[in-house]
PDB file of C-alpha atoms in Angstrom:
ATOM      1  CA  MET A   1     165.231-157.612  36.060  1.00  0.00           C
ATOM      2  CA  LYS A   2     165.014-161.322  36.410  1.00  0.00           C
ATOM      3  CA  ALA A   3     161.505-162.759  36.314  1.00  0.00           C
ATOM      4  CA  THR A   4     160.475-165.265  38.932  1.00  0.00           C
ATOM      5  CA  ALA A   5     158.070-168.109  38.250  1.00  0.00           C
ATOM      6  CA  ALA A   6     155.467-166.558  40.554  1.00  0.00           C
ATOM      7  CA  ARG A   7     155.736-163.170  38.890  1.00  0.00           C
ATOM      8  CA  ALA A   8     155.487-164.700  35.426  1.00  0.00           C
ATOM      9  CA  ARG A   9     152.128-166.242  36.364  1.00  0.00           C
ATOM     10  CA  THR A  10     150.450-162.984  37.299  1.00  0.00           C
ATOM     11  CA  LEU A  11     147.778-161.493  35.087  1.00  0.00           C
ATOM     12  CA  VAL A  12     149.395-158.065  35.187  1.00  0.00           C
ATOM     13  CA  THR A  13     152.790-159.412  34.160  1.00  0.00           C
ATOM     14  CA  ALA A  14     151.271-161.456  31.348  1.00  0.00           C
ATOM     15  CA  HIS A  15     149.474-158.339  30.121  1.00  0.00           C
ATOM     16  CA  ALA A  16     152.627-156.225  30.441  1.00  0.00           C
ATOM     17  CA  LYS A  17     154.649-158.797  28.518  1.00  0.00           C
ATOM     18  CA  GLY A  18     152.083-159.060  25.711  1.00  0.00           C
ATOM     19  CA  ARG A  19     151.141-162.673  26.380  1.00  0.00           C
ATOM     20  CA  PRO A  20     147.774-163.677  24.925  1.00  0.00           C
ATOM     21  CA  LEU A  21     144.968-163.401  27.434  1.00  0.00           C
ATOM     22  CA  ARG A  22     141.273-164.138  27.129  1.00  0.00           C
ATOM     23  CA  ALA A  23     139.403-160.848  27.336  1.00  0.00           C
ATOM     24  CA  ARG A  24     136.532-162.383  29.301  1.00  0.00           C
ATOM     25  CA  GLU A  25     138.917-163.853  31.863  1.00  0.00           C
ATOM     26  CA  VAL A  26     140.752-160.553  32.251  1.00  0.00           C
ATOM     27  CA  THR A  27     137.492-158.651  32.688  1.00  0.00           C
ATOM     28  CA  ALA A  28     136.169-161.142  35.232  1.00  0.00           C
ATOM     29  CA  ARG A  29     139.387-161.083  37.250  1.00  0.00           C
ATOM     30  CA  VAL A  30     139.568-157.285  37.241  1.00  0.00           C
ATOM     31  CA  ARG A  31     135.927-157.043  38.341  1.00  0.00           C
ATOM     32  CA  ALA A  32     136.576-159.533  41.142  1.00  0.00           C
ATOM     33  CA  GLY A  33     139.695-157.623  42.198  1.00  0.00           C
ATOM     34  CA  LEU A  34     143.289-158.588  41.581  1.00  0.00           C
ATOM     35  CA  PRO A  35     145.384-159.994  44.425  1.00  0.00           C
ATOM     36  CA  ILE A  36     148.009-157.764  46.033  1.00  0.00           C
ATOM     37  CA  ALA A  37     150.649-159.993  44.385  1.00  0.00           C
ATOM     38  CA  GLU A  38     149.625-158.381  41.077  1.00  0.00           C
ATOM     39  CA  PHE A  39     150.432-154.954  42.531  1.00  0.00           C
ATOM     40  CA  ASP A  40     153.823-156.245  43.699  1.00  0.00           C
ATOM     41  CA  ALA A  41     154.598-157.762  40.300  1.00  0.00           C
ATOM     42  CA  LEU A  42     153.870-154.539  38.424  1.00  0.00           C
ATOM     43  CA  ARG A  43     155.799-152.500  40.968  1.00  0.00           C
ATOM     44  CA  GLU A  44     158.845-154.672  40.233  1.00  0.00           C
ATOM     45  CA  LEU A  45     158.348-154.405  36.479  1.00  0.00           C
ATOM     46  CA  LEU A  46     158.011-150.630  36.554  1.00  0.00           C
ATOM     47  CA  GLY A  47     160.782-150.174  39.114  1.00  0.00           C
ATOM     48  CA  LEU A  48     158.569-147.975  41.289  1.00  0.00           C
ATOM     49  CA  THR A  49     158.314-147.633  45.035  1.00  0.00           C
ATOM     50  CA  VAL A  50     155.229-148.960  46.787  1.00  0.00           C
ATOM     51  CA  GLU A  51     154.215-145.365  47.534  1.00  0.00           C
ATOM     52  CA  SER A  52     154.554-144.269  43.920  1.00  0.00           C
ATOM     53  CA  LEU A  53     152.548-147.142  42.456  1.00  0.00           C
ATOM     54  CA  ALA A  54     149.908-146.891  45.193  1.00  0.00           C
ATOM     55  CA  SER A  55     149.429-143.232  44.330  1.00  0.00           C
ATOM     56  CA  ARG A  56     149.185-144.033  40.604  1.00  0.00           C
ATOM     57  CA  VAL A  57     146.434-146.600  41.165  1.00  0.00           C
ATOM     58  CA  GLY A  58     144.631-144.326  43.622  1.00  0.00           C
ATOM     59  CA  THR A  59     145.084-146.177  46.876  1.00  0.00           C
ATOM     60  CA  SER A  60     147.016-145.651  50.087  1.00  0.00           C
ATOM     61  CA  ILE A  61     149.782-147.616  51.747  1.00  0.00           C
ATOM     62  CA  ALA A  62     147.463-148.216  54.714  1.00  0.00           C
ATOM     63  CA  THR A  63     144.762-149.694  52.479  1.00  0.00           C
ATOM     64  CA  LEU A  64     147.307-151.917  50.744  1.00  0.00           C
ATOM     65  CA  SER A  65     148.610-153.102  54.114  1.00  0.00           C
ATOM     66  CA  ARG A  66     145.114-153.914  55.374  1.00  0.00           C
ATOM     67  CA  ARG A  67     144.275-155.815  52.201  1.00  0.00           C
ATOM     68  CA  ARG A  68     147.601-157.647  52.282  1.00  0.00           C
ATOM     69  CA  GLN A  69     147.112-158.711  55.921  1.00  0.00           C
ATOM     70  CA  SER A  70     143.505-159.794  55.416  1.00  0.00           C
ATOM     71  CA  GLY A  71     144.127-161.486  52.066  1.00  0.00           C
ATOM     72  CA  GLN A  72     141.604-159.197  50.362  1.00  0.00           C
ATOM     73  CA  PRO A  73     142.165-158.309  46.713  1.00  0.00           C
ATOM     74  CA  LEU A  74     142.346-154.815  45.289  1.00  0.00           C
ATOM     75  CA  ASP A  75     138.974-153.378  44.366  1.00  0.00           C
ATOM     76  CA  ALA A  76     137.874-153.332  40.721  1.00  0.00           C
ATOM     77  CA  GLY A  77     138.853-149.693  40.150  1.00  0.00           C
ATOM     78  CA  HIS A  78     142.374-150.165  41.486  1.00  0.00           C
ATOM     79  CA  SER A  79     142.701-153.423  39.557  1.00  0.00           C
ATOM     80  CA  ASP A  80     141.660-151.677  36.355  1.00  0.00           C
ATOM     81  CA  ARG A  81     144.230-148.904  36.884  1.00  0.00           C
ATOM     82  CA  LEU A  82     146.916-151.502  37.548  1.00  0.00           C
ATOM     83  CA  LEU A  83     146.098-153.249  34.285  1.00  0.00           C
ATOM     84  CA  ARG A  84     146.146-149.881  32.473  1.00  0.00           C
ATOM     85  CA  LEU A  85     149.727-149.286  33.638  1.00  0.00           C
ATOM     86  CA  ALA A  86     150.701-152.821  32.618  1.00  0.00           C
ATOM     87  CA  ARG A  87     149.322-152.123  29.144  1.00  0.00           C
ATOM     88  CA  LEU A  88     151.401-148.945  28.861  1.00  0.00           C
ATOM     89  CA  PHE A  89     154.518-150.795  30.011  1.00  0.00           C
ATOM     90  CA  ARG A  90     153.953-153.376  27.263  1.00  0.00           C
ATOM     91  CA  LEU A  91     153.498-150.707  24.608  1.00  0.00           C
ATOM     92  CA  ALA A  92     156.557-148.774  25.797  1.00  0.00           C
ATOM     93  CA  THR A  93     158.600-151.988  25.785  1.00  0.00           C
ATOM     94  CA  GLU A  94     157.486-152.714  22.214  1.00  0.00           C
ATOM     95  CA  LEU A  95     158.398-149.131  21.250  1.00  0.00           C
ATOM     96  CA  HIS A  96     161.895-149.786  22.594  1.00  0.00           C
ATOM     97  CA  ASP A  97     162.316-153.127  20.788  1.00  0.00           C
ATOM     98  CA  GLY A  98     161.800-155.238  23.898  1.00  0.00           C
ATOM     99  CA  ASP A  99     164.168-153.246  26.128  1.00  0.00           C
ATOM    100  CA  GLU A 100     162.345-153.105  29.465  1.00  0.00           C
ATOM    101  CA  GLU A 101     164.892-150.774  31.049  1.00  0.00           C
ATOM    102  CA  ALA A 102     164.469-148.271  28.197  1.00  0.00           C
ATOM    103  CA  ALA A 103     160.685-148.575  28.566  1.00  0.00           C
ATOM    104  CA  ARG A 104     160.877-147.864  32.313  1.00  0.00           C
ATOM    105  CA  ASP A 105     163.106-144.880  31.640  1.00  0.00           C
ATOM    106  CA  TRP A 106     160.806-143.512  28.905  1.00  0.00           C
ATOM    107  CA  LEU A 107     157.685-143.882  31.059  1.00  0.00           C
ATOM    108  CA  SER A 108     159.354-141.939  33.887  1.00  0.00           C
ATOM    109  CA  LYS A 109     160.781-138.994  31.921  1.00  0.00           C
ATOM    110  CA  PRO A 110     158.882-135.805  31.093  1.00  0.00           C
ATOM    111  CA  ALA A 111     157.682-135.686  27.495  1.00  0.00           C
ATOM    112  CA  ARG A 112     157.241-132.443  25.581  1.00  0.00           C
ATOM    113  CA  ALA A 113     154.337-134.025  23.686  1.00  0.00           C
ATOM    114  CA  LEU A 114     152.600-134.535  27.055  1.00  0.00           C
ATOM    115  CA  ASP A 115     153.116-130.920  28.158  1.00  0.00           C
ATOM    116  CA  GLY A 116     156.124-131.888  30.262  1.00  0.00           C
ATOM    117  CA  GLU A 117     154.377-134.659  32.183  1.00  0.00           C
ATOM    118  CA  THR A 118     155.807-138.141  32.354  1.00  0.00           C
ATOM    119  CA  PRO A 119     153.802-140.810  30.534  1.00  0.00           C
ATOM    120  CA  LEU A 120     153.090-142.479  33.897  1.00  0.00           C
ATOM    121  CA  ASP A 121     151.786-139.214  35.340  1.00  0.00           C
ATOM    122  CA  ARG A 122     149.604-138.530  32.298  1.00  0.00           C
ATOM    123  CA  ALA A 123     148.118-142.026  32.564  1.00  0.00           C
ATOM    124  CA  ASP A 124     146.312-141.219  35.814  1.00  0.00           C
ATOM    125  CA  THR A 125     143.059-141.305  33.837  1.00  0.00           C
ATOM    126  CA  GLU A 126     141.914-143.491  30.966  1.00  0.00           C
ATOM    127  CA  ALA A 127     141.873-140.423  28.705  1.00  0.00           C
ATOM    128  CA  GLY A 128     145.466-139.648  29.676  1.00  0.00           C
ATOM    129  CA  ALA A 129     146.495-143.255  29.093  1.00  0.00           C
ATOM    130  CA  ARG A 130     144.989-143.043  25.601  1.00  0.00           C
ATOM    131  CA  GLU A 131     147.094-139.924  24.972  1.00  0.00           C
ATOM    132  CA  VAL A 132     150.195-141.890  25.945  1.00  0.00           C
ATOM    133  CA  GLU A 133     149.136-144.764  23.676  1.00  0.00           C
ATOM    134  CA  ASN A 134     148.625-142.314  20.809  1.00  0.00           C
ATOM    135  CA  LEU A 135     152.060-140.809  21.447  1.00  0.00           C
ATOM    136  CA  ILE A 136     153.621-144.273  21.337  1.00  0.00           C
ATOM    137  CA  GLY A 137     151.825-144.944  18.056  1.00  0.00           C
ATOM    138  CA  ARG A 138     153.124-141.698  16.575  1.00  0.00           C
ATOM    139  CA  LEU A 139     156.667-142.470  17.702  1.00  0.00           C
ATOM    140  CA  GLU A 140     156.457-145.967  16.213  1.00  0.00           C
ATOM    141  CA  HIS A 141     155.513-144.417  12.888  1.00  0.00           C
ATOM    142  CA  GLY A 142     158.169-141.718  13.017  1.00  0.00           C
ATOM    143  CA  VAL A 143     155.785-138.842  13.719  1.00  0.00           C
ATOM    144  CA  TYR A 144     157.692-136.838  16.311  1.00  0.00           C
ATOM    145  CA  THR A 145     155.508-134.334  18.112  1.00  0.00           C
TER     146      THR A 145
END
């Protein structure tokens, strides 16, 4: 996928691509709520439908539409979940030596180590996301589970 200048400037994309970010700035922006453009940028990166990503961050299409029309940002909880998925995309991309397509594919395929769930499905909670991160760490070190 070809990055656009606008997409490259988003917090989520920077996080997903492993660009250095100030932790305080990230925390403040997540607490304030990320703009809907951040949702759109991650959706493009992950290659998901609007419905699929909305479900993964715990919101509805109707809520997204209302926020988009009114210019309101996502709430802090949805913003945090969006950033969590961006973090997993970055780690999966690193696992696959920078190959974003391979990372997307890996995140969307059932994993035996995750009891047959996809990494994206398992990451619906912070605890599940940590399991996925641990799995990536094991795979990076050649510990196949």
